[in-house]
Amino acid sequence: KTYQGIDAEAIREVARAVINGSDATQIREVVRSILKEEFPKLFQAENSQSLSRKTILVLASSPTNEARLRLDKELREIDEGLRRAQHREKFTLKPKFAVRPEDLRRALLDFNPQIVHFCGHGSGENGLILENDAGLVQLVPTQALANLFKRFATRGLECVVLNACYSEVQASAIAEHIDYVVGMNSAIGDDAAIKFAVGFYDELGAGWSFEDAYNGGCDAIALQGIPEENTPVFKNLKKKFN
């Protein structure tokens, strides 16, 4: 395809990339660099929009030697809620399944998210449960988790949601560094965990704050008649120091 207003040399540059066997990613970069030079205002608008968009990194882990969780349903419900939300253009959802410790670290580096949502199992003082290479339980110590998130506090990470049983221990440690953190003060059932996630992201998608989102999640549990609306706990670092 040719673009009106782009000179012949620019078109030849794209053609050379194709002839030389460049892959799709390399060709896209050539095209982007040409368009960026020819239509700078287009890219200024794109950059402005991307800066205002929040990335939600959803990390799911359910080892085969633990009770199976409906993590795919939780992700689907979050995605559907954000798609219908008033401010859906402000969020990008990035899911990662069967997460191992290496996957957690790399996903943070790859996506540099503003929000991290973990769905899976927790074990209180013993740590958060991820998977090893065989798909079995691998515990991540609380302090190691807190130290990891501490480094991303200066890279734009605003909120961490640990939608897992007994995860208040990890939430408290992470909340020393991240402004807004949610954890669970006891075991939480599948239905309650999913309803909390739906209520939380419905509120964010409607343009409300993280604290509003937490309250919306608790309301979503209570409205279903599930007696677990007091299980999620909200940690606010900013309020702590005010």
Short mmCIF file of C-alpha atoms in Angstrom, two decimals:
data_model
loop_
_atom_site.label_atom_id
_atom_site.label_comp_id
_atom_site.label_asym_id
_atom_site.label_seq_id
_atom_site.Cartn_x
_atom_site.Cartn_y
_atom_site.Cartn_z
CA LYS A 1 0.00 0.00 0.00
CA THR A 2 1.12 3.55 -0.59
CA TYR A 3 0.26 6.57 1.51
CA GLN A 4 -0.65 9.91 -0.03
CA GLY A 5 1.95 12.52 0.81
CA ILE A 6 4.84 10.12 1.48
CA ASP A 7 7.68 10.46 -1.00
CA ALA A 8 8.96 7.69 -3.26
CA GLU A 9 12.15 7.17 -1.24
CA ALA A 10 10.12 6.33 1.87
CA ILE A 11 8.13 3.75 -0.08
CA ARG A 12 11.37 2.28 -1.48
CA GLU A 13 12.72 1.98 2.08
CA VAL A 14 9.75 -0.18 3.07
CA ALA A 15 10.13 -2.24 -0.11
CA ARG A 16 13.82 -2.85 0.65
CA ALA A 17 12.93 -4.13 4.10
CA VAL A 18 10.46 -6.59 2.58
CA ILE A 19 12.91 -7.74 -0.14
CA ASN A 20 15.72 -8.19 2.39
CA GLY A 21 13.56 -10.63 4.33
CA SER A 22 12.93 -8.46 7.39
CA ASP A 23 10.38 -9.91 9.76
CA ALA A 24 7.01 -8.28 10.47
CA THR A 25 8.29 -6.47 13.57
CA GLN A 26 11.21 -4.90 11.69
CA ILE A 27 8.95 -3.83 8.82
CA ARG A 28 6.48 -2.25 11.25
CA GLU A 29 9.32 -0.26 12.81
CA VAL A 30 10.41 1.02 9.39
CA VAL A 31 6.85 2.11 8.60
CA ARG A 32 6.44 3.71 12.03
CA SER A 33 9.66 5.69 11.68
CA ILE A 34 8.54 7.00 8.27
CA LEU A 35 5.07 7.92 9.48
CA LYS A 36 6.50 9.52 12.60
CA GLU A 37 8.64 11.81 10.44
CA GLU A 38 5.85 12.60 7.98
CA PHE A 39 2.99 12.95 10.50
CA PRO A 40 4.45 14.06 13.86
CA LYS A 41 1.10 15.29 15.20
CA LEU A 42 -0.36 11.81 14.84
CA PHE A 43 2.36 10.38 17.06
CA GLN A 44 2.12 13.18 19.61
CA ALA A 45 -1.55 12.29 20.09
CA GLU A 46 -0.70 8.59 20.31
CA ASN A 47 2.00 9.21 22.94
CA SER A 48 -0.32 11.42 24.96
CA GLN A 49 -2.98 8.71 24.99
CA SER A 50 -0.51 5.98 25.96
CA LEU A 51 0.78 8.03 28.89
CA SER A 52 -2.72 8.30 30.35
CA ARG A 53 -3.46 4.58 29.89
CA LYS A 54 -2.96 2.21 32.85
CA THR A 55 -1.68 -1.32 32.28
CA ILE A 56 -3.25 -4.02 34.46
CA LEU A 57 -1.00 -7.06 34.72
CA VAL A 58 -3.04 -10.11 35.76
CA LEU A 59 -0.90 -12.92 37.16
CA ALA A 60 -2.63 -16.27 37.57
CA SER A 61 -1.18 -19.33 39.26
CA SER A 62 -2.88 -22.58 40.27
CA PRO A 63 -0.39 -25.43 40.82
CA THR A 64 -1.62 -28.93 40.01
CA ASN A 65 -1.06 -30.10 43.60
CA GLU A 66 -3.39 -27.40 44.99
CA ALA A 67 -7.17 -27.02 44.76
CA ARG A 68 -8.13 -25.89 41.26
CA LEU A 69 -9.36 -22.33 40.97
CA ARG A 70 -11.50 -20.77 38.23
CA LEU A 71 -8.83 -18.27 37.27
CA ASP A 72 -9.91 -18.16 33.62
CA LYS A 73 -13.37 -17.05 34.77
CA GLU A 74 -11.90 -14.34 36.98
CA LEU A 75 -9.86 -12.97 34.08
CA ARG A 76 -12.84 -13.17 31.71
CA GLU A 77 -15.07 -11.28 34.16
CA ILE A 78 -12.44 -8.55 34.63
CA ASP A 79 -11.99 -8.24 30.86
CA GLU A 80 -15.72 -8.08 30.15
CA GLY A 81 -16.24 -5.48 32.87
CA LEU A 82 -13.50 -3.23 31.51
CA ARG A 83 -14.75 -3.61 27.91
CA ARG A 84 -18.16 -2.21 28.88
CA ALA A 85 -16.73 0.46 31.21
CA GLN A 86 -17.17 4.17 30.61
CA HIS A 87 -13.40 4.73 30.67
CA ARG A 88 -12.34 1.49 28.95
CA GLU A 89 -9.83 3.34 26.77
CA LYS A 90 -7.78 4.14 29.87
CA PHE A 91 -6.89 0.51 30.63
CA THR A 92 -4.90 -2.25 28.96
CA LEU A 93 -5.19 -5.80 30.30
CA LYS A 94 -2.13 -8.09 30.15
CA PRO A 95 -2.73 -11.66 31.41
CA LYS A 96 -0.06 -14.23 32.37
CA PHE A 97 -1.02 -17.79 33.35
CA ALA A 98 0.83 -20.58 35.20
CA VAL A 99 3.14 -17.95 36.67
CA ARG A 100 6.53 -18.99 38.04
CA PRO A 101 8.84 -16.65 39.99
CA GLU A 102 10.81 -15.90 36.81
CA ASP A 103 7.58 -15.14 34.96
CA LEU A 104 6.57 -12.66 37.66
CA ARG A 105 9.85 -10.78 37.46
CA ARG A 106 9.93 -10.75 33.66
CA ALA A 107 6.28 -9.71 33.32
CA LEU A 108 6.94 -6.67 35.50
CA LEU A 109 9.90 -5.77 33.28
CA ASP A 110 8.04 -6.44 30.03
CA PHE A 111 4.85 -4.53 30.82
CA ASN A 112 5.89 -2.04 33.55
CA PRO A 113 2.29 -2.05 34.87
CA GLN A 114 0.49 0.52 37.00
CA ILE A 115 -1.71 -2.21 38.52
CA VAL A 116 -0.78 -5.81 39.37
CA HIS A 117 -3.59 -8.28 40.07
CA PHE A 118 -2.63 -11.71 41.42
CA CYS A 119 -5.22 -14.49 41.46
CA GLY A 120 -4.31 -17.81 42.98
CA HIS A 121 -3.36 -19.33 46.32
CA GLY A 122 -1.72 -17.81 49.36
CA SER A 123 -0.35 -19.44 52.48
CA GLY A 124 0.00 -16.63 55.00
CA GLU A 125 3.38 -16.45 56.69
CA ASN A 126 4.82 -19.09 54.36
CA GLY A 127 4.54 -16.82 51.32
CA LEU A 128 2.60 -16.51 48.09
CA ILE A 129 2.10 -19.66 46.00
CA LEU A 130 3.39 -19.66 42.43
CA GLU A 131 4.40 -22.62 40.25
CA ASN A 132 7.69 -24.34 39.53
CA ASP A 133 8.74 -25.75 36.16
CA ALA A 134 6.73 -28.92 36.84
CA GLY A 135 3.57 -26.97 37.62
CA LEU A 136 3.78 -27.75 41.34
CA VAL A 137 3.76 -25.38 44.32
CA GLN A 138 6.66 -22.97 44.70
CA LEU A 139 6.48 -20.55 47.60
CA VAL A 140 7.71 -16.99 47.15
CA PRO A 141 8.88 -15.51 50.48
CA THR A 142 7.07 -12.38 51.62
CA GLN A 143 10.20 -10.25 51.90
CA ALA A 144 11.43 -11.24 48.43
CA LEU A 145 8.06 -10.21 47.02
CA ALA A 146 8.12 -6.88 48.87
CA ASN A 147 11.67 -6.16 47.68
CA LEU A 148 10.67 -6.83 44.07
CA PHE A 149 7.67 -4.51 44.18
CA LYS A 150 9.70 -1.87 46.02
CA ARG A 151 11.87 -1.37 42.93
CA PHE A 152 8.82 -0.90 40.72
CA ALA A 153 7.32 1.72 43.03
CA THR A 154 9.54 4.31 41.32
CA ARG A 155 8.62 2.96 37.86
CA GLY A 156 4.93 3.79 38.08
CA LEU A 157 3.41 0.84 39.95
CA GLU A 158 0.47 2.25 41.92
CA CYS A 159 -1.65 -0.66 43.11
CA VAL A 160 -1.25 -4.38 43.89
CA VAL A 161 -4.26 -6.65 44.40
CA LEU A 162 -3.55 -10.06 45.97
CA ASN A 163 -6.78 -11.96 45.38
CA ALA A 164 -5.59 -15.02 47.27
CA CYS A 165 -6.27 -16.64 50.65
CA TYR A 166 -4.34 -15.35 53.68
CA SER A 167 -2.46 -12.79 51.57
CA GLU A 168 -2.74 -9.92 54.06
CA VAL A 169 0.78 -10.80 55.28
CA GLN A 170 2.22 -10.08 51.83
CA ALA A 171 -0.08 -7.09 51.35
CA SER A 172 1.23 -5.46 54.53
CA ALA A 173 4.85 -5.93 53.43
CA ILE A 174 4.20 -4.61 49.92
CA ALA A 175 2.24 -1.65 51.32
CA GLU A 176 5.47 -0.34 52.83
CA HIS A 177 6.44 0.63 49.28
CA ILE A 178 3.32 0.69 47.05
CA ASP A 179 0.59 3.28 47.66
CA TYR A 180 -2.45 1.01 47.36
CA VAL A 181 -2.53 -2.71 48.17
CA VAL A 182 -5.34 -5.22 48.72
CA GLY A 183 -4.95 -8.57 50.48
CA MET A 184 -7.17 -11.16 52.14
CA ASN A 185 -7.23 -11.61 55.93
CA SER A 186 -8.42 -15.24 55.76
CA ALA A 187 -9.45 -17.86 53.23
CA ILE A 188 -11.70 -16.60 50.43
CA GLY A 189 -13.95 -18.72 48.25
CA ASP A 190 -13.85 -18.75 44.46
CA ASP A 191 -17.19 -16.97 44.11
CA ALA A 192 -16.26 -14.20 46.55
CA ALA A 193 -12.84 -13.70 44.92
CA ILE A 194 -14.39 -13.37 41.47
CA LYS A 195 -17.12 -11.00 42.67
CA PHE A 196 -14.51 -8.84 44.41
CA ALA A 197 -12.46 -8.61 41.22
CA VAL A 198 -15.54 -7.69 39.17
CA GLY A 199 -16.61 -4.97 41.60
CA PHE A 200 -13.07 -3.61 41.92
CA TYR A 201 -12.48 -3.15 38.18
CA ASP A 202 -16.05 -1.98 37.49
CA GLU A 203 -15.32 0.95 39.83
CA LEU A 204 -11.94 1.68 38.25
CA GLY A 205 -13.49 1.49 34.80
CA ALA A 206 -16.09 4.02 35.88
CA GLY A 207 -13.32 6.46 36.82
CA TRP A 208 -13.27 6.08 40.61
CA SER A 209 -10.28 5.80 42.96
CA PHE A 210 -8.51 2.68 44.20
CA GLU A 211 -10.20 3.02 47.58
CA ASP A 212 -13.59 3.30 45.86
CA ALA A 213 -12.68 0.23 43.82
CA TYR A 214 -11.92 -1.71 47.01
CA ASN A 215 -15.26 -0.72 48.53
CA GLY A 216 -17.01 -1.60 45.27
CA GLY A 217 -15.42 -5.04 45.38
CA CYS A 218 -16.61 -5.63 48.95
CA ASP A 219 -20.10 -4.43 47.99
CA ALA A 220 -20.16 -6.86 45.05
CA ILE A 221 -19.51 -9.75 47.46
CA ALA A 222 -22.14 -8.61 49.96
CA LEU A 223 -24.83 -8.01 47.31
CA GLN A 224 -24.57 -11.67 46.29
CA GLY A 225 -25.28 -12.73 49.87
CA ILE A 226 -21.79 -14.18 50.26
CA PRO A 227 -20.68 -13.63 53.89
CA GLU A 228 -17.07 -12.75 52.99
CA GLU A 229 -17.27 -9.01 52.33
CA ASN A 230 -14.93 -8.32 55.26
CA THR A 231 -12.21 -10.65 53.99
CA PRO A 232 -10.52 -8.15 51.63
CA VAL A 233 -8.40 -5.52 53.39
CA PHE A 234 -7.17 -2.25 51.95
CA LYS A 235 -3.72 -0.79 52.65
CA ASN A 236 -3.15 2.89 51.82
CA LEU A 237 0.45 4.04 52.14
CA LYS A 238 -0.43 7.70 51.44
CA LYS A 239 -3.06 7.79 54.19
CA LYS A 240 -0.62 6.14 56.60
CA PHE A 241 1.81 9.04 56.35
CA ASN A 242 -0.80 11.85 56.26
#
